[in-house]
C-alpha cells in the first residue's frame, strides 16, 4: 500500500493507493493536527452504481457498490492547487477521476467516462466519500422551512440510526445509515446541505457543504473499520436520477466542499473562509449597499405610485443606497398566476413606472425590481406565446404547480425571453438591482429531451447557473439578491454567484432573531440579508429589536418610514450607522455562538462575529422581565454598538466571565463591541 499526502493551505488529505483495491481517503486533518491512532478506515473514495451493478450486501446505503469495489488506481496528477486521482473498472470500461481543488478548504467532485462502444446506465455516483476513524460523534445539521429557516440541532450518531451492533463472534456490521436528503428545486426547502461532525473523545471535527441548487444527498454510516461520510447530488433511489454514460457522453457530479477543525465553531469558521474562497466576487460586489425593500410589513406586494413616492423620499432621508420595488409592480390586480410578461402595470402607475423610478434616481439611489424569472403564470399571455419545449414537461405535458408553469432554461426560447426581460428593464429604467424570487417548486423534474426525470432537473438547474453567469457578464454593474420564499434555495451553487441572500420571509422580529443568529452557519455574513422592519408606534424596545436583527449581516430595511416620528427615524439612522461600521470589516469576520447554535424557543440567543481586533456580539433576550446570562469571554472592553445607550442592560466581569443582566419589562436586544 502506498500513501499519498496532499496538502492545501490549511488541510492535509491522506489517500491509500491500494494495489489490490480501490483508492481510499483515510484522513482529512488540519495541518497542525496529528494523525489519528488506530486502523485506517476501509471506505473506498468513490461509490458508483449502475443498472446491472448493484450493492453487496444489499441495503439502502450508497456504499459497498460492486463498481466502487472494483475500481483500481491508475495514476494521479498533483500541484499546489489541484489533485486528480484516476481509477478504472476494467470489466465495464468505467473511468472515474476524483478532482480536489485547494481553496481555503477543499472542493471536490467526480468525473465519469467510459471507453469503447458500450454504455453504462448510471444510477448513482458520489461526489466524495471520506473514511472516518470514528462515528462516536455529534452531528450538527439544520432543518429548514418557510419562515423557520436555519433551525440547527446536534444529535449523537449512536443515538439514532447507527446503533452499536455487537460484532463478536459473528462480526456483523450495521447496514443502517444516517441519511439526509433534499428533493426538488428548493435545495434548502426542508434541510440544509451542510453538516458538521464533532468527535466526542478527541478534538477533531469535519464539516461539509454540497454546492448544488437542486436535489442532493449525504449519509453517514459504519464500515468494517470506522465509518464513512458520503456526499452526492441527485440519485436514482432518492430523486429518480439516472444517466446513460457512453464514450461521447461523460458525466460530472455536483461539487462539494470539505473542511476540518477541532470543534464546532472552528469548523464553521473554516466553512466561512471556504465560502469566501469559492465565491465569484466581482468589483460591484464590493459596494455592499443598504437596500430598502417595500415588501415586509409594509406594502406586501401592493405597490402603487401613491404609496411608493413618500416611501422613496423617507428611505432617502435615513440613508438607504438602493430602493427595491417588490412584487406586484407588473400586475393589474392579483399577481400570482399572471406573472411572466413583466410589463409595468398601467393601473398601479397612471403616469408610468418611470415616474417612480425617476424619483428613486433623483435621490441618488439605485432602483431595484422584484422578479420571479423561472415561472410563467397559467393566465399570463406568455403561457400561449412560448412553446411547450420552453417549459418543464413530463410525458409531453407541462408541469403545473400552484397556478404556474416552470421554464426549462435548457431551452433557447425560454432563455431568450428572460434575456429580453432583464435587458429591457435595465435599459429602460436603469435598474441596478434585482430580487430574484422562486416561489414554486418543480417536483422531481422533467423528462423533456428523453432524460430521466432527475437528470432533466439537474440539467435545468445547471442551465439556470449558466444563465446567471451570462447575465452578470452582460451587466457587470448589476447586483442580484437570491430569494426563494425566503431561504428555500440558499446554497453555494447560487451564492457563489449572487450578491445577497434573503434569509427568511419571517414577519415577527422575535422569531427572526434565531434565524439571523444562525444564518452565518449557512451563508456568509456579508451575503446574509436580514429584514429590519421597525413598526411605527411600537415601543422603543420593540422598534430596537427589529433593527438589531439586521445589524450583524446585511441590513435589509423595510417598514413605513414615511409614517415614523422624528425619534423613530433617528433610531433607524443610528442602526444604519452602526451597520455601516460593521460593513467595514464584515467580509473578514467569522461567526461563533457563545451560547451554542440557537434553537427556535431559546430565551437567550447570541451571535459573535469575530475579527482580529474586535468581536461584534449581538444578544437577544426574547422573554419579558428581568433575567441574567453569563458568557465565557476573555476580559475585554465593552462598548454599546447599537443602540448607543445602556438603558435596562448592565454588564459585569468576573475574571473571564461576562454577566449580562436585563431589566426591561419586554423582550430586548443589543449589539455590543468587545475589544
mmCIF file of N, CA and C in Angstrom, residues 160-202:
data_model
loop_
_atom_site.group_PDB
_atom_site.id
_atom_site.type_symbol
_atom_site.label_atom_id
_atom_site.label_comp_id
_atom_site.label_asym_id
_atom_site.label_seq_id
_atom_site.Cartn_x
_atom_site.Cartn_y
_atom_site.Cartn_z
ATOM 1 N N UNK A 160 -29.234 7.394 17.183
ATOM 2 C CA UNK A 160 -30.259 7.266 16.157
ATOM 3 C C UNK A 160 -30.087 6.020 15.320
ATOM 4 N N UNK A 161 -29.861 6.237 14.002
ATOM 5 C CA UNK A 161 -29.834 5.109 13.069
ATOM 6 C C UNK A 161 -28.636 4.203 13.266
ATOM 7 N N UNK A 162 -27.525 4.750 13.744
ATOM 8 C CA UNK A 162 -26.282 3.972 13.775
ATOM 9 C C UNK A 162 -26.095 3.302 15.127
ATOM 10 N N UNK A 163 -26.958 2.355 15.415
ATOM 11 C CA UNK A 163 -26.885 1.625 16.675
ATOM 12 C C UNK A 163 -25.651 0.735 16.717
ATOM 13 N N UNK A 164 -25.104 0.572 17.908
ATOM 14 C CA UNK A 164 -23.952 -0.324 18.079
ATOM 15 C C UNK A 164 -24.420 -1.773 17.978
ATOM 16 N N UNK A 165 -23.808 -2.532 17.076
ATOM 17 C CA UNK A 165 -24.106 -3.954 16.937
ATOM 18 C C UNK A 165 -22.904 -4.743 17.429
ATOM 19 N N UNK A 166 -23.134 -5.675 18.336
ATOM 20 C CA UNK A 166 -22.036 -6.482 18.872
ATOM 21 C C UNK A 166 -21.472 -7.341 17.750
ATOM 22 N N UNK A 167 -20.161 -7.238 17.501
ATOM 23 C CA UNK A 167 -19.559 -7.919 16.352
ATOM 24 C C UNK A 167 -19.090 -9.331 16.696
ATOM 25 N N UNK A 168 -18.665 -9.557 17.896
ATOM 26 C CA UNK A 168 -18.185 -10.895 18.256
ATOM 27 C C UNK A 168 -19.357 -11.749 18.706
ATOM 28 N N UNK A 169 -19.434 -13.016 18.317
ATOM 29 C CA UNK A 169 -18.439 -13.720 17.490
ATOM 30 C C UNK A 169 -18.758 -13.679 15.997
ATOM 31 N N UNK A 170 -19.831 -12.954 15.593
ATOM 32 C CA UNK A 170 -20.289 -13.055 14.199
ATOM 33 C C UNK A 170 -19.757 -11.949 13.289
ATOM 34 N N UNK A 171 -19.156 -10.927 13.877
ATOM 35 C CA UNK A 171 -18.507 -9.871 13.094
ATOM 36 C C UNK A 171 -19.482 -9.141 12.167
ATOM 37 N N UNK A 172 -20.701 -8.947 12.631
ATOM 38 C CA UNK A 172 -21.663 -8.204 11.816
ATOM 39 C C UNK A 172 -21.340 -6.711 11.834
ATOM 40 N N UNK A 173 -21.604 -6.041 10.723
ATOM 41 C CA UNK A 173 -21.524 -4.591 10.629
ATOM 42 C C UNK A 173 -22.911 -4.079 10.265
ATOM 43 N N UNK A 174 -23.338 -3.031 10.936
ATOM 44 C CA UNK A 174 -24.672 -2.494 10.686
ATOM 45 C C UNK A 174 -24.828 -2.070 9.226
ATOM 46 N N UNK A 175 -25.992 -2.321 8.664
ATOM 47 C CA UNK A 175 -26.292 -1.857 7.314
ATOM 48 C C UNK A 175 -27.109 -0.566 7.343
ATOM 49 N N UNK A 176 -27.267 0.017 8.508
ATOM 50 C CA UNK A 176 -28.049 1.239 8.637
ATOM 51 C C UNK A 176 -27.212 2.440 8.225
ATOM 52 N N UNK A 177 -27.876 3.571 8.077
ATOM 53 C CA UNK A 177 -27.220 4.822 7.718
ATOM 54 C C UNK A 177 -27.987 5.970 8.352
ATOM 55 N N UNK A 178 -27.304 7.067 8.566
ATOM 56 C CA UNK A 178 -27.978 8.324 8.888
ATOM 57 C C UNK A 178 -28.005 9.126 7.593
ATOM 58 N N UNK A 179 -29.167 9.203 6.950
ATOM 59 C CA UNK A 179 -29.293 9.817 5.632
ATOM 60 C C UNK A 179 -29.992 11.166 5.740
ATOM 61 N N UNK A 180 -29.476 12.147 5.027
ATOM 62 C CA UNK A 180 -30.080 13.479 4.949
ATOM 63 C C UNK A 180 -30.249 13.797 3.473
ATOM 64 N N UNK A 181 -31.490 14.020 3.060
ATOM 65 C CA UNK A 181 -31.811 14.169 1.644
ATOM 66 C C UNK A 181 -32.731 15.354 1.442
ATOM 67 N N UNK A 182 -32.528 16.081 0.363
ATOM 68 C CA UNK A 182 -33.446 17.141 -0.025
ATOM 69 C C UNK A 182 -33.855 16.918 -1.472
ATOM 70 N N UNK A 183 -35.121 17.121 -1.775
ATOM 71 C CA UNK A 183 -35.652 16.829 -3.102
ATOM 72 C C UNK A 183 -36.105 18.107 -3.797
ATOM 73 N N UNK A 184 -36.263 18.027 -5.122
ATOM 74 C CA UNK A 184 -36.839 19.120 -5.887
ATOM 75 C C UNK A 184 -35.887 20.289 -6.090
ATOM 76 N N UNK A 185 -36.445 21.392 -6.572
ATOM 77 C CA UNK A 185 -35.655 22.561 -6.947
ATOM 78 C C UNK A 185 -35.344 23.482 -5.782
ATOM 79 N N UNK A 186 -35.994 23.293 -4.641
ATOM 80 C CA UNK A 186 -35.655 24.072 -3.450
ATOM 81 C C UNK A 186 -34.556 23.322 -2.710
ATOM 82 N N UNK A 187 -33.323 23.710 -2.925
ATOM 83 C CA UNK A 187 -32.188 22.976 -2.384
ATOM 84 C C UNK A 187 -32.139 23.002 -0.869
ATOM 85 N N UNK A 188 -32.790 23.983 -0.249
ATOM 86 C CA UNK A 188 -32.858 24.044 1.212
ATOM 87 C C UNK A 188 -34.307 24.104 1.679
ATOM 88 N N UNK A 189 -35.185 23.498 0.905
ATOM 89 C CA UNK A 189 -36.607 23.562 1.219
ATOM 90 C C UNK A 189 -36.986 22.859 2.504
ATOM 91 N N UNK A 190 -36.254 21.799 2.853
ATOM 92 C CA UNK A 190 -36.527 21.083 4.096
ATOM 93 C C UNK A 190 -35.296 20.940 4.980
ATOM 94 N N UNK A 191 -34.136 20.824 4.353
ATOM 95 C CA UNK A 191 -32.904 20.612 5.112
ATOM 96 C C UNK A 191 -31.769 21.386 4.464
ATOM 97 N N UNK A 192 -30.759 21.670 5.260
ATOM 98 C CA UNK A 192 -29.585 22.384 4.762
ATOM 99 C C UNK A 192 -28.559 21.385 4.242
ATOM 100 N N UNK A 193 -27.888 21.698 3.114
ATOM 101 C CA UNK A 193 -26.882 20.790 2.561
ATOM 102 C C UNK A 193 -25.528 20.935 3.253
ATOM 103 N N UNK A 194 -25.564 21.161 4.545
ATOM 104 C CA UNK A 194 -24.373 21.449 5.341
ATOM 105 C C UNK A 194 -24.406 20.565 6.578
ATOM 106 N N UNK A 195 -23.245 20.098 6.993
ATOM 107 C CA UNK A 195 -23.162 19.330 8.230
ATOM 108 C C UNK A 195 -21.813 19.519 8.882
ATOM 109 N N UNK A 196 -21.792 19.337 10.186
ATOM 110 C CA UNK A 196 -20.554 19.350 10.959
ATOM 111 C C UNK A 196 -20.589 18.157 11.897
ATOM 112 N N UNK A 197 -19.526 17.360 11.881
ATOM 113 C CA UNK A 197 -19.412 16.173 12.716
ATOM 114 C C UNK A 197 -18.285 16.401 13.718
ATOM 115 N N UNK A 198 -18.611 16.338 15.007
ATOM 116 C CA UNK A 198 -17.639 16.606 16.063
ATOM 117 C C UNK A 198 -17.444 15.336 16.875
ATOM 118 N N UNK A 199 -16.215 14.815 16.854
ATOM 119 C CA UNK A 199 -15.927 13.608 17.623
ATOM 120 C C UNK A 199 -16.026 13.893 19.117
ATOM 121 N N UNK A 200 -16.444 12.893 19.871
ATOM 122 C CA UNK A 200 -16.673 13.075 21.297
ATOM 123 C C UNK A 200 -15.429 12.829 22.139
ATOM 124 N N UNK A 201 -14.519 11.972 21.673
ATOM 125 C CA UNK A 201 -13.381 11.581 22.506
ATOM 126 C C UNK A 201 -12.080 12.276 22.125
ATOM 127 N N UNK A 202 -12.048 12.923 20.964
ATOM 128 C CA UNK A 202 -10.830 13.601 20.513
ATOM 129 C C UNK A 202 -11.191 14.986 19.985
#
